[in-house]
Amino acid sequence: ADEVGLKVARLSLISFGEKIRDDQLDKNHFKASLGALLFSKIIKNAQEAEPDMANDSYQGTEKINELQDTNQPIMDIFAAYGDMAAKSISHFIEMTKETEELVRSVSEWIFLVDMICDYDEDYKNGTYNGFKTAGIATFSEYFDTHYQEFLQIVNTISNRLYNAIMNVRDDSSLWNVLYKIITHAINTVIPNAILGKDIEFHYFSDLFDRIKKNKQLKKDMKRLKVRFYEES
C-alpha cells in the first residue's frame, strides 16, 4: 500500500539494472553476466511498472557513457550524475530547489568515492575512471603525482555537499542523522583513501552505533529523571 516505498524499490531495481548493463558494456565479466541472468525478471518488472523512470535512467546512463567515451571534462560528468539522480527521484518526491541540490551533490559525492575505490581495478581492466592516468596504476601513485588537481575537485564536491545539507537544515532527527553521516564521510573517507586505508561502506558502522547509543542514553536520562521526581 506504500506507493512511494514501491517506487523507491523499483528505482533501486532499475538503477541496479543500468549498473549491470554498464558493467557488461565495460567489462562483460562473469559477475555482470550472472547478475543479468539472476535479476533480469524483477528488473524488467520494475521497468514495466515505471516506464518513465526506466527511460530517464537509461537516457542518463547513455549520456554519461557518451561523455566518458569522448573524454569530456570530469566536472561535466559529475553534473550528469547529479542530473540523473534528481530526475529519477523527482518521479516520487516533489523536491524544493534546496532538496534537489542535496540529491545532486550526494550523487556527485558517491561518484567521486566510487572512482577512488575503483581506480586500481579500472586501470587494470581498461575501464573508465575520471582520475585514471597513463602509466599510473594505483590511486596512491596517482595522488602522489596529481594531488593538487585531485584536491581541487574534492574541495569543490565536498563544499557543495556540505552547503547543500546546511541549506535544508530543520533540526529534525532525520536532518541530524544525515548531517552526521555526511560530515563523517567528508572528514574521513578522502583522508583514509589517500592513506590507503579501507573505505568500504562498513566503515560507517561505528557512526550508526554511536547514534544508537546516544538515543538510548537520552531514553535512560528521561527515565531516571522521572524516577527522581517520583522519589522526591
XYZ file of C-alpha atoms in Angstrom:
232
model
C 0.000 0.000 0.000
C 3.055 2.295 0.304
C 3.251 3.717 -3.220
C 6.323 5.841 -2.512
C 8.078 2.847 -0.989
C 7.234 0.779 -4.071
C 8.613 3.485 -6.358
C 11.839 3.637 -4.331
C 12.161 -0.149 -4.598
C 11.538 -0.050 -8.350
C 14.062 2.771 -8.769
C 16.635 0.653 -6.911
C 15.995 -2.257 -9.279
C 16.047 -0.039 -12.375
C 19.322 1.562 -11.254
C 20.743 -1.877 -10.498
C 19.760 -2.979 -13.994
C 21.577 0.015 -15.504
C 24.628 -0.803 -13.387
C 24.627 -4.372 -14.686
C 24.182 -3.152 -18.277
C 27.030 -0.681 -17.813
C 29.281 -3.375 -16.348
C 28.521 -5.626 -19.306
C 29.443 -2.837 -21.718
C 32.657 -2.072 -19.811
C 33.866 -5.482 -18.741
C 31.346 -8.183 -19.690
C 32.759 -10.362 -16.927
C 31.126 -13.309 -15.185
C 29.732 -11.289 -12.275
C 27.841 -8.900 -14.569
C 26.529 -11.762 -16.704
C 25.376 -13.684 -13.615
C 23.633 -10.590 -12.263
C 21.824 -10.094 -15.565
C 20.705 -13.724 -15.529
C 19.516 -13.807 -11.905
C 17.761 -10.452 -11.720
C 16.549 -9.844 -15.266
C 12.897 -10.736 -14.491
C 12.414 -8.476 -11.468
C 14.346 -5.662 -13.155
C 12.115 -5.976 -16.211
C 9.015 -5.932 -13.983
C 10.220 -2.721 -12.332
C 10.946 -1.146 -15.718
C 7.470 -2.038 -16.998
C 5.835 -0.673 -13.835
C 7.763 2.630 -14.094
C 8.441 3.234 -17.809
C 9.206 6.965 -17.429
C 11.624 6.306 -14.606
C 13.265 3.499 -16.586
C 13.618 5.701 -19.656
C 15.170 8.555 -17.642
C 17.633 6.130 -16.052
C 18.539 4.651 -19.431
C 18.975 8.069 -21.060
C 21.039 9.280 -18.099
C 23.372 6.288 -18.324
C 23.698 6.748 -22.087
C 24.625 10.416 -21.652
C 27.219 9.581 -19.006
C 28.748 6.889 -21.226
C 28.860 9.311 -24.154
C 30.645 11.915 -22.027
C 33.091 9.316 -20.758
C 33.773 7.861 -24.206
C 34.573 11.302 -25.640
C 36.769 12.293 -22.684
C 34.692 15.302 -21.710
C 35.700 17.408 -18.647
C 35.225 15.457 -15.449
C 33.016 18.134 -13.883
C 30.551 17.683 -16.767
C 30.329 14.003 -15.880
C 29.751 14.843 -12.218
C 26.897 17.121 -13.320
C 25.402 14.348 -15.469
C 25.277 12.025 -12.457
C 23.546 14.757 -10.465
C 21.018 15.310 -13.280
C 20.194 11.609 -13.467
C 19.686 11.279 -9.699
C 17.497 14.369 -9.452
C 15.328 13.351 -12.394
C 14.841 9.818 -11.046
C 13.824 10.924 -7.566
C 11.525 13.657 -8.901
C 9.186 10.860 -10.051
C 8.050 10.194 -6.480
C 9.110 13.208 -4.406
C 8.215 16.823 -5.051
C 11.535 18.499 -4.391
C 12.349 22.065 -3.493
C 15.343 23.723 -5.108
C 17.326 23.037 -1.926
C 16.338 19.361 -1.774
C 17.225 18.879 -5.429
C 20.642 20.405 -4.799
C 21.193 17.942 -1.938
C 20.242 14.994 -4.160
C 22.606 16.200 -6.891
C 25.506 16.787 -4.526
C 25.102 13.389 -2.820
C 25.117 11.698 -6.239
C 28.284 13.567 -7.230
C 29.956 12.625 -3.938
C 29.127 8.935 -4.471
C 30.611 9.097 -7.980
C 33.769 10.672 -6.542
C 34.201 7.937 -3.918
C 33.376 5.248 -6.491
C 36.214 6.424 -8.756
C 38.642 6.442 -5.829
C 37.635 2.936 -4.698
C 37.763 1.507 -8.238
C 40.875 3.286 -9.537
C 43.240 0.308 -9.345
C 40.718 -2.140 -10.823
C 39.645 0.300 -13.543
C 43.245 0.829 -14.562
C 43.851 -2.906 -14.711
C 40.662 -3.591 -16.699
C 40.945 -0.608 -19.001
C 37.539 0.780 -17.981
C 36.656 4.439 -17.498
C 37.831 6.340 -14.454
C 37.974 10.122 -14.416
C 41.242 10.118 -12.481
C 42.959 7.371 -14.448
C 46.305 8.493 -15.856
C 48.565 6.632 -18.264
C 51.464 4.949 -16.528
C 49.972 5.327 -13.036
C 48.436 2.016 -11.980
C 47.270 2.774 -8.432
C 45.307 5.532 -6.744
C 48.112 6.006 -4.228
C 50.551 6.737 -7.041
C 48.014 8.990 -8.741
C 47.584 11.088 -5.607
C 51.324 11.463 -5.097
C 51.623 12.923 -8.608
C 48.353 14.826 -9.063
C 47.347 15.789 -5.544
C 46.762 19.450 -6.417
C 44.260 18.745 -9.206
C 42.648 15.978 -7.147
C 42.178 18.076 -4.016
C 40.702 20.895 -6.070
C 37.997 18.521 -7.313
C 37.478 17.093 -3.820
C 37.058 20.566 -2.321
C 34.527 21.539 -4.979
C 32.414 18.402 -4.490
C 32.737 18.358 -0.675
C 31.888 22.042 -0.251
C 28.833 21.657 -2.469
C 27.649 18.679 -0.417
C 28.218 20.439 2.911
C 26.448 23.604 1.761
C 23.542 21.532 0.407
C 22.930 19.753 3.715
C 23.120 23.061 5.602
C 20.588 24.663 3.244
C 17.909 22.101 4.184
C 18.573 22.316 7.910
C 15.440 21.994 10.043
C 16.943 20.497 13.235
C 14.797 17.361 12.916
C 16.133 13.938 13.927
C 16.346 12.961 10.266
C 18.386 16.042 9.400
C 20.738 15.440 12.318
C 21.381 11.857 11.235
C 22.015 12.938 7.626
C 24.320 15.713 8.832
C 26.361 13.295 10.939
C 26.653 10.793 8.088
C 27.648 13.418 5.522
C 30.173 15.253 7.703
C 31.612 11.918 8.828
C 32.056 10.948 5.177
C 33.631 14.255 4.182
C 36.047 14.243 7.109
C 37.150 10.612 6.936
C 36.663 8.936 3.547
C 39.096 11.001 1.451
C 41.861 11.153 4.118
C 41.644 7.386 4.568
C 41.699 6.816 0.806
C 44.826 8.948 0.499
C 46.483 6.893 3.235
C 45.469 3.653 1.525
C 43.089 2.598 4.298
C 39.799 0.739 3.893
C 36.906 2.997 2.888
C 34.264 0.380 2.205
C 30.760 1.190 3.452
C 31.061 -0.873 6.632
C 33.447 1.869 7.737
C 30.353 3.867 8.747
C 29.079 1.212 11.146
C 30.698 2.873 14.160
C 28.773 6.073 13.389
C 25.430 4.258 13.456
C 26.447 2.536 16.691
C 27.135 5.921 18.284
C 23.781 7.295 17.132
C 22.017 4.244 18.571
C 23.826 4.575 21.911
C 23.068 8.294 22.028
C 19.341 7.619 21.584
C 19.433 5.002 24.342
C 21.254 7.425 26.637
C 18.548 10.055 26.119
C 15.854 7.494 26.942
C 17.701 6.436 30.101
C 18.160 10.041 31.219
C 14.471 10.751 30.707
C 13.509 7.610 32.634
C 15.892 8.394 35.508
C 14.645 11.973 35.673
C 11.042 10.763 36.033
C 12.067 8.321 38.772
C 13.973 11.079 40.589
C 10.873 13.312 40.694
C 8.693 10.426 41.875
C 11.076 9.656 44.743
C 11.335 13.321 45.691
